[in-house]
Short mmCIF file of C-alpha atoms and ligand atoms in Angstrom, two decimals:
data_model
loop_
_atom_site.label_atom_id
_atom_site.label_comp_id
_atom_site.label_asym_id
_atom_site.label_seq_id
_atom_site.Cartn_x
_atom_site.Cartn_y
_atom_site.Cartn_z
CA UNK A 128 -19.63 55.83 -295.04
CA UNK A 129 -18.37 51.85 -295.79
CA UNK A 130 -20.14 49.69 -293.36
CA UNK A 131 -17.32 47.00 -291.70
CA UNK A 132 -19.01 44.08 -290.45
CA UNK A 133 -16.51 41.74 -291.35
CA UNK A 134 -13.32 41.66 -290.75
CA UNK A 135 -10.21 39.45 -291.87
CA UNK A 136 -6.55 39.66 -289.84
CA UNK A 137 -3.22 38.47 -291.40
CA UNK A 138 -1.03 37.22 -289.10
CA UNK A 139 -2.35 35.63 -285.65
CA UNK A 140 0.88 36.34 -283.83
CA UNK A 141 0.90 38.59 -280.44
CA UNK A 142 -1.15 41.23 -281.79
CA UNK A 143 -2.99 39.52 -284.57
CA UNK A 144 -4.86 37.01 -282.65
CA UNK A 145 -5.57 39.93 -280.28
CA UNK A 146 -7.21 41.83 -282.79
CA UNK A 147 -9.00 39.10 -284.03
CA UNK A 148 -10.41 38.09 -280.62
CA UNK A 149 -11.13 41.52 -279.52
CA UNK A 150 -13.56 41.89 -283.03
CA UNK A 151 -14.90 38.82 -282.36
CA UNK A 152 -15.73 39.33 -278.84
CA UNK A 153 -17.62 42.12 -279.51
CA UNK A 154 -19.80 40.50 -282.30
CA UNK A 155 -18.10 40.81 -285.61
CA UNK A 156 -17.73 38.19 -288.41
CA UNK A 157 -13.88 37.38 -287.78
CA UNK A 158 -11.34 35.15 -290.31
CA UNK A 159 -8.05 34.77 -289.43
CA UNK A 160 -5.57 34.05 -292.09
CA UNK A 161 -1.85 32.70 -291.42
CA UNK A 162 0.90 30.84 -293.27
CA UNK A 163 0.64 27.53 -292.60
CA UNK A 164 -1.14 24.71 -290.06
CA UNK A 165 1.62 24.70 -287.75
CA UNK A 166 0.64 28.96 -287.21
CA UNK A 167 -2.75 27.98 -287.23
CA UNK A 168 -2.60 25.41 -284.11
CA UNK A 169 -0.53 28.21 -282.25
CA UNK A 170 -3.50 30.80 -283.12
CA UNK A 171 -6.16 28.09 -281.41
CA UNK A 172 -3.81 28.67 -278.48
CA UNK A 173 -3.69 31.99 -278.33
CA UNK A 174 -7.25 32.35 -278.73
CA UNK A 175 -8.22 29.78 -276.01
CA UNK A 176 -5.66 31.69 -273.51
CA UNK A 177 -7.67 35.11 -274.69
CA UNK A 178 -10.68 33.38 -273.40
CA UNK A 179 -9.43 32.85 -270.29
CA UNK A 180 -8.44 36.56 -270.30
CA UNK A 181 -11.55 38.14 -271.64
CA UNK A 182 -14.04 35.88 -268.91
CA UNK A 183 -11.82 37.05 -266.04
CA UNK A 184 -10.44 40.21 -267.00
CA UNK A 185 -12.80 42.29 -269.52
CA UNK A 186 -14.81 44.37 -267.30
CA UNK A 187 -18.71 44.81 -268.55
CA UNK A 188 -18.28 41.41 -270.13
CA UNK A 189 -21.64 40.07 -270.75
CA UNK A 190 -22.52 36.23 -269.42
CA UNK A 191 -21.48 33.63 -271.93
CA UNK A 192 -19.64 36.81 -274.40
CA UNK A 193 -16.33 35.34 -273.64
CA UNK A 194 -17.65 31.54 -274.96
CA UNK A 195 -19.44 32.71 -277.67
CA UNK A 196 -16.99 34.41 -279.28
CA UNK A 197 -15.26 31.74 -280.61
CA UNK A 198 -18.14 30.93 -283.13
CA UNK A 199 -17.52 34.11 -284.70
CA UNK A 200 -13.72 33.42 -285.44
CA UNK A 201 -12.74 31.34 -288.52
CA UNK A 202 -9.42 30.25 -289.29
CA UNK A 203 -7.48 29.50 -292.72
CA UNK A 204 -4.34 29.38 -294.64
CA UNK A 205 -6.14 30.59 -297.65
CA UNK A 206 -5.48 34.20 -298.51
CA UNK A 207 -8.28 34.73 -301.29
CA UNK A 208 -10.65 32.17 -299.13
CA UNK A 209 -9.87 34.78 -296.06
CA UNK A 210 -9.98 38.00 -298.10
CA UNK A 211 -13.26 36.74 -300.30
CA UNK A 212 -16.13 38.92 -297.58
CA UNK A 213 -14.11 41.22 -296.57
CA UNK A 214 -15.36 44.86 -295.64
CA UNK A 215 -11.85 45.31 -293.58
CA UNK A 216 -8.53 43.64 -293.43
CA UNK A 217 -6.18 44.43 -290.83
CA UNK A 218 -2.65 43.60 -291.76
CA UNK A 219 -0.40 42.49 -288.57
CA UNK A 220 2.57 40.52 -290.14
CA UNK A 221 6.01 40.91 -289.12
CA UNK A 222 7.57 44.36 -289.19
CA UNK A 223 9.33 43.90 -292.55
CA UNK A 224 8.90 46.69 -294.98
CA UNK A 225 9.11 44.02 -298.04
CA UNK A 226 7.11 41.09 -296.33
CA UNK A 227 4.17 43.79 -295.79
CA UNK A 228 4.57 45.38 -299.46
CA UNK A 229 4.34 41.47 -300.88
CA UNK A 230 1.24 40.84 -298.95
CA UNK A 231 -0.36 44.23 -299.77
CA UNK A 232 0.10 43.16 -303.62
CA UNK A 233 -1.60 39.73 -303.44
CA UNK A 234 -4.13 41.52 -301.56
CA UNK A 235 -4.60 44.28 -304.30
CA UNK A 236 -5.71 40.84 -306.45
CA UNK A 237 -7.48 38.83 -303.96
CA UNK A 238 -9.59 41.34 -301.99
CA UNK A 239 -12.99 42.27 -303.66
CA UNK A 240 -13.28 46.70 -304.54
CA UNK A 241 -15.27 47.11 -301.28
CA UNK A 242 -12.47 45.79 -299.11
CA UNK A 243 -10.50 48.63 -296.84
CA UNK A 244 -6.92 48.06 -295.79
CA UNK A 245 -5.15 48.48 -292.63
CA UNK A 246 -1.95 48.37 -291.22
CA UNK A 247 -0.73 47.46 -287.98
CA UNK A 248 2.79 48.47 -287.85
CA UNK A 249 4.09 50.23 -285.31
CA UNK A 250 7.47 51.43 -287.27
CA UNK A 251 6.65 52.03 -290.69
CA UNK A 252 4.23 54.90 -291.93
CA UNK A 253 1.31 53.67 -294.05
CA UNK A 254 2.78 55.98 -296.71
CA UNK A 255 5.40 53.34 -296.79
CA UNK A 256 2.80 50.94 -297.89
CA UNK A 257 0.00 52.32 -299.92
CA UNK A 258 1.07 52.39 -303.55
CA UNK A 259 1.39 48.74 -303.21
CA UNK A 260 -2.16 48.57 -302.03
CA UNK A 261 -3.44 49.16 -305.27
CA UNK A 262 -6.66 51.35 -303.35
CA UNK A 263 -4.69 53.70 -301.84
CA UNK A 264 -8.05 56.18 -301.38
CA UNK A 265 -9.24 52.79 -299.23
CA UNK A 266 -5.83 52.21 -296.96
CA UNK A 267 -4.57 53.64 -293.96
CA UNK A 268 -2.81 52.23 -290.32
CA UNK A 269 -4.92 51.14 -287.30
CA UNK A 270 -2.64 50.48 -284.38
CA UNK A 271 -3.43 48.76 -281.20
CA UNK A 272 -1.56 48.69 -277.62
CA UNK A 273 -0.60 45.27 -276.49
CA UNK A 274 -2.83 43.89 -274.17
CA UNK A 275 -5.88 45.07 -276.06
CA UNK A 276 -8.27 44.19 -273.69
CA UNK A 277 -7.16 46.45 -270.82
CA UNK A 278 -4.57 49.19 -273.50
CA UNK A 279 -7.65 49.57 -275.27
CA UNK A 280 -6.32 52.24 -277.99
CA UNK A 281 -6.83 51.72 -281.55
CA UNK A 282 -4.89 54.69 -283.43
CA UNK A 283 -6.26 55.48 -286.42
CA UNK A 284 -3.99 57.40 -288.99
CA UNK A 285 -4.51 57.90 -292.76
CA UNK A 286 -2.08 59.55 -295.61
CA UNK A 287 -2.83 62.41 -297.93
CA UNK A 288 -4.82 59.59 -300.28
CA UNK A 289 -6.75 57.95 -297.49
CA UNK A 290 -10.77 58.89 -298.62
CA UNK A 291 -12.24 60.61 -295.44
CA UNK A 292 -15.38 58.41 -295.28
CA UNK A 293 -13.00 55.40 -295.18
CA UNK A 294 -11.12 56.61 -292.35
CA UNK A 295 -14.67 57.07 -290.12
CA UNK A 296 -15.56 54.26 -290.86
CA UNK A 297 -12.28 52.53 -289.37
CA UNK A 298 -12.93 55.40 -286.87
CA UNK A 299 -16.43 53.46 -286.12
CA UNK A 300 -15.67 49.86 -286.26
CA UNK A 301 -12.77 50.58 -283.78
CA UNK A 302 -15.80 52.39 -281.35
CA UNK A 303 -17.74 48.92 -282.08
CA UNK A 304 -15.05 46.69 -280.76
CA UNK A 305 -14.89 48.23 -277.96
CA UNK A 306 -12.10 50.68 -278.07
CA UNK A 307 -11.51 54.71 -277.63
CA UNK A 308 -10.45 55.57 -281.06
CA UNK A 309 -7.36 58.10 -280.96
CA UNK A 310 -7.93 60.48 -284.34
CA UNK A 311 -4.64 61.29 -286.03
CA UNK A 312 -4.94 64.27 -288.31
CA UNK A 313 -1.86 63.92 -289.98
CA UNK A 314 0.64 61.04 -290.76
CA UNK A 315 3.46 61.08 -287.83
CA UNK A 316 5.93 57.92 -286.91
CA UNK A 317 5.24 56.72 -283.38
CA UNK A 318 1.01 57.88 -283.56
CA UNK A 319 0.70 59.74 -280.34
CA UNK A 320 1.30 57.08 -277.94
CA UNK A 321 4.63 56.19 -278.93
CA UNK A 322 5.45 60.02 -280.03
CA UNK A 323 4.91 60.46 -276.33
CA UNK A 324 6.23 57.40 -274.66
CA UNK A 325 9.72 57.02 -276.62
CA UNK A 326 11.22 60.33 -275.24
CA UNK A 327 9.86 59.61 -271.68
CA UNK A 328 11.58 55.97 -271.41
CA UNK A 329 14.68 57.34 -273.65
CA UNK A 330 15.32 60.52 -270.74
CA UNK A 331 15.10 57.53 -267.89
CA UNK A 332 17.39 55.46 -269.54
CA UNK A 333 19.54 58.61 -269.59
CA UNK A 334 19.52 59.35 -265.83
CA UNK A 335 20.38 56.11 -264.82
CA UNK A 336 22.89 55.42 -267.38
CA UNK A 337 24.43 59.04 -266.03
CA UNK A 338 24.11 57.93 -262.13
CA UNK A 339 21.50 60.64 -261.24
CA UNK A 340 18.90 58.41 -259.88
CA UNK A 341 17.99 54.85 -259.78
CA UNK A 342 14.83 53.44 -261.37
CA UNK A 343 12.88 52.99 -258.50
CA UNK A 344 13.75 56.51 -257.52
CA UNK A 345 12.44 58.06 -261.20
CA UNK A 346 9.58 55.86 -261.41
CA UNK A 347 8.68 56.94 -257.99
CA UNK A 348 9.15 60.59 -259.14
CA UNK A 349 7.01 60.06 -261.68
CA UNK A 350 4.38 58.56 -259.99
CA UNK A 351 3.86 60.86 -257.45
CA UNK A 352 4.08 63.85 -259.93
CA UNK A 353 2.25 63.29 -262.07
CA UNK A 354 -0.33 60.68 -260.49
CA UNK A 355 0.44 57.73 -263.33
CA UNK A 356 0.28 54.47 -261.86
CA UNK A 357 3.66 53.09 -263.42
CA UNK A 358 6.97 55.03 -263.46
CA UNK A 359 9.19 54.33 -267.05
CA UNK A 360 11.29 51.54 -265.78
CA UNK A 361 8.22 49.57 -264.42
CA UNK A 362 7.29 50.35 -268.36
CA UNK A 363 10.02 48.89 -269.29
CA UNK A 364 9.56 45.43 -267.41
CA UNK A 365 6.09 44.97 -269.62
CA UNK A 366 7.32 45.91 -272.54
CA UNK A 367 10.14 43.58 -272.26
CA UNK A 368 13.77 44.10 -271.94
CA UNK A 369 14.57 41.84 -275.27
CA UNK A 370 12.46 44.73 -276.98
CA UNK A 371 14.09 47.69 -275.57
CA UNK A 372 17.65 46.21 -276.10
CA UNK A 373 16.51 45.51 -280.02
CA UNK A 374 15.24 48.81 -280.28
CA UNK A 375 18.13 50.50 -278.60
CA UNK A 376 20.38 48.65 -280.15
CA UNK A 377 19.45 49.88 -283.38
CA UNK A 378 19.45 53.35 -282.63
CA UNK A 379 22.18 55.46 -283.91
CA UNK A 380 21.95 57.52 -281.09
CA UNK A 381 25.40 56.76 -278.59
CA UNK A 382 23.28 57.01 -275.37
CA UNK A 383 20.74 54.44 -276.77
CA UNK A 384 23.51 51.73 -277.38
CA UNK A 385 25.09 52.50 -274.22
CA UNK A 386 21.72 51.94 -272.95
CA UNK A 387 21.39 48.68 -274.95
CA UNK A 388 25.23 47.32 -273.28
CA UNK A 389 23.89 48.11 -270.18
CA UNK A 390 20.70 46.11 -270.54
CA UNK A 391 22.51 43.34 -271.90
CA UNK A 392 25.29 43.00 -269.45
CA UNK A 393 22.96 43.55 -266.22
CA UNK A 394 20.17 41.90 -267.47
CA UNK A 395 19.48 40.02 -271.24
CA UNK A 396 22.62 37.93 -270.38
CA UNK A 397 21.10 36.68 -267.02
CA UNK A 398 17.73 35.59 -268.58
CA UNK A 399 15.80 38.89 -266.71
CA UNK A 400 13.28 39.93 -269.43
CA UNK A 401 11.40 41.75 -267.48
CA UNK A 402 7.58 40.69 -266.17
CA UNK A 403 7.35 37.56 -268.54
CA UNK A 404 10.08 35.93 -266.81
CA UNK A 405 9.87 37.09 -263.17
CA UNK A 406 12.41 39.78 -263.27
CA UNK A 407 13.36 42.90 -264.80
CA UNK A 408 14.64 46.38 -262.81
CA UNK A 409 11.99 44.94 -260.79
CA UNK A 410 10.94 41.29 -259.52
CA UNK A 411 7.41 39.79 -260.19
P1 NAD B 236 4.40 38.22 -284.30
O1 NAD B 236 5.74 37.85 -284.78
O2 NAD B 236 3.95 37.84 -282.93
O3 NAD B 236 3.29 37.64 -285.33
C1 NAD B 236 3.41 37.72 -286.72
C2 NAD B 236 2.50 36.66 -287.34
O4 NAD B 236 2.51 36.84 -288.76
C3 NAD B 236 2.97 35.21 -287.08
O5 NAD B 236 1.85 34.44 -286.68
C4 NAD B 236 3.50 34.76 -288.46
O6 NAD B 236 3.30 33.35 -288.69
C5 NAD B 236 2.63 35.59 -289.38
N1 NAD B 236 3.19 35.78 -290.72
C6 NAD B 236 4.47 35.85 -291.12
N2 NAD B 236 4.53 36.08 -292.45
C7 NAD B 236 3.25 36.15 -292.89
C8 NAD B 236 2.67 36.34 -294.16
N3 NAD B 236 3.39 36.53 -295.26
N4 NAD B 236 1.32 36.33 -294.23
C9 NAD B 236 0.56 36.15 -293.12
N5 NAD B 236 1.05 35.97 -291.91
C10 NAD B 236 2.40 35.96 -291.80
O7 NAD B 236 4.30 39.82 -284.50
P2 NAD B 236 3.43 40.89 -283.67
O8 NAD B 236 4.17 41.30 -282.46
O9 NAD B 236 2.04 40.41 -283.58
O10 NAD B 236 3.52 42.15 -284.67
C11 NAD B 236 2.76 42.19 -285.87
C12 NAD B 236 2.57 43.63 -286.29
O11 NAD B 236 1.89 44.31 -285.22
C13 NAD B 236 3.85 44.40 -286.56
O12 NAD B 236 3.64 45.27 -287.66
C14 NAD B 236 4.07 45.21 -285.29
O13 NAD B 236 4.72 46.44 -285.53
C15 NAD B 236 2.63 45.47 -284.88
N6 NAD B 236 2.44 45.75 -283.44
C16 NAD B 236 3.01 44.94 -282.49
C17 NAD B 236 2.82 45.24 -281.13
C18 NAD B 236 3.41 44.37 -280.05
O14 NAD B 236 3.43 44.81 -278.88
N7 NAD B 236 3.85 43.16 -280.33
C19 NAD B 236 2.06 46.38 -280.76
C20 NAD B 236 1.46 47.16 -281.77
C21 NAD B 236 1.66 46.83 -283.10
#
C-alpha cells in the first residue's frame, strides 16, 4: 500500500484551505498551491481564522497543535514547485467540469509516477475526470463536509480503474487526519451523505411549498422522531440559502424552481442567507 505523507491541495478556497489545515494539524507535510498572490494572501487568512477554530473548537487538541501547525503548511503559486513531493494531491478547484479536466492534464506532466490524485467535487463523478489524469489506476474522489473540523467525513469513492491498494491508502491517510473514513464500494453521485440528505431537504421544501406544515413544525418533527439535533430547514440556514436557491434553481424539476422563487422572493432578495448573515427560516 502507497504511503501518503505529503500532501499538496489546489485551490485554498472554503474547502481547500480546510483540507489543508486539517492535514496539517494533524502532522502532515502540507503545500498549498493557488493561482495567484492575491489567492494566496486570502489563504493566510483563512488559515489564521482556522487557528482560531482548531485552538477553541477541536476537541482532543493537543497543547500548542493548533500553533504548530502552521510550520507544516507551505504556500505557492507554482504548480510543478507544489506537485514536485507529492505522495497525494487533493484537487478542490471550482466545480467546473473543464477547469478540473485542464488542471488534471498539467498535473498528468508535473506530478512525479508515485503521486495519487483526488478529487473534491461534490457534483461531478471522478469517472468524469480520470482519463484526463493520465494514472487513472492512481485517481479517485475524496470528499469532505464543510466545517471539517466538527463534519469530520472524508468520503472516499474510486471508479472501476481506481487500483485497490491506492484507494486504502486514501482510506488511511483520511484515518490519520483525523477523520471517520466513509467506504464507497461503488461510484454513485451525491456519496452517501448527499444521496441521503438531498431527498430529505427536497420533501421539506415540498411540504412547505404545499402549506402542510411550517419549518419549525417539520424540523421539530424531525427532531423529536428521529432524535437528530437539527430539523432540514435549520439545515438549510448552514448550508446557505444562496446555495440552495443555485442548486434549485438549476433543477429541472418544477417543485425545485418553485422552491428556488420562493427562496428568492421571501428571502435572497432581503439579504437573509441564512446563519452567515443572521437570518434564514430562522434568526441567529
Ligand atoms: P471556492 O470557490 O471557495 O475555492 C476555489 C479555489 O480554487 C479559489 O481559491 C480559487 O482561487 C482556486 N482556483 C480557481 N481556479 C484554479 C486553478 N485553475 N488552479 C488552482 N486553484 C484554482 O470553492 P470551494 O467551495 O472550496 O469548492 C471547491 C471544491 O470543493 C468543489 O469541487 C466543490 O464541489 C467541493 N466541495 C465544496 C464544499 C463546500 O461546502 N463549499 C463541500 C464539499 C466539497
Amino acid at each position: 500500500m502507497p504511503d501518503i505523507k505529503t500532501l499538496t491541495v489546489l485551490g485554498t478556497g472554503v474547502l481547500g484551505s480546510q483540507i489543508a489545515y486539517q492535514a496539517a494539524f494533524h502532522g502532515f507535510a502540507v503545500t498549498a498551491y493557488d493561482l495567484d498572490d492575491q489567492a494566496i494572501e486570502k489563504a493566510r487568512a483563512r488559515f489564521a481564522q482556522l487557528a482560531g477554530i482548531y485552538r477553541t473548537q477541536v476537541a482532543g487538541a493537543k497543547d500548542g497543535q493548533a500553533e504548530a501547525a502552521p510550520a507544516n503548511l507551505r504556500l505557492t503559486t507554482d504548480l510543478g514547485t507544489a506537485v514536485a513531493d507529492a505522495d497525494l494531491v487533493i484537487e478542490a478547484v471550482p466545480e467546473l467540469l473543464e477547469l478540473k479536466r485542464d488542471i488534471y492534464r498539467k498535473l498528468a506532466e508535473l506530478a512525479p509516477a508515485k503521486t495519487i490524485f483526488a478529487t473534491n467535487s461534490s457534483t461531478l463523478l471522478p469517472s468524469d475526470l480520470k482519463d484526463a489524469t493520465g494514472r487513472p489506476d492512481r485517481f479517485l474522489a475524496i470528499h469532505y463536509a464543510n466545517n471539517i473540523w466538527a463534519q469530520n467525513i472524508a468520503e472516499v469513492m474510486g471508479t472501476t480503474d481506481t487500483d485497490p491498494a491506492v484507494f486504502d491508502a486514501v482510506v488511511e491517510f483520511a484515518r490519520n487526519s483525523g477523520l471517520e473514513p466513509i467506504e464507497i464500494r461503488k461510484e454513485k453521485a451525491g456519496y452517501v451523505l448527499n444521496s441521503l440528505l438531498v431527498p430529505l431537504l427536497n420533501a421539506a421544501a415540498g411540504l412547505l411549498l404545499q402549506g402542510i406544515a411550517s419549518p419549525e413544525t417539520i424540523d421539530k418533527t424531525w427532531r423529536i422522531a428521529t432524535g437528530a439535533p437539527t430539523g432540514p430547514f435549520q439545515i438549510y440556514d448552514v448550508v446557505g440559502l444562496g446555495t440552495a436557491y443555485n442548486i434549485a434553481a438549476s433543477s429541472a424539476d418544477s417543485g425545485s424552481k418553485a422552491f428556488a422563487q420562493y427562496l428568492k422572493e421571501n428571502y435572497i432578495d432581503h439579504g437573509k442567507l441564512g446563519v452567515s448573515t443572521g437570518e434564514g427560516f430562522y434568526t441567529y
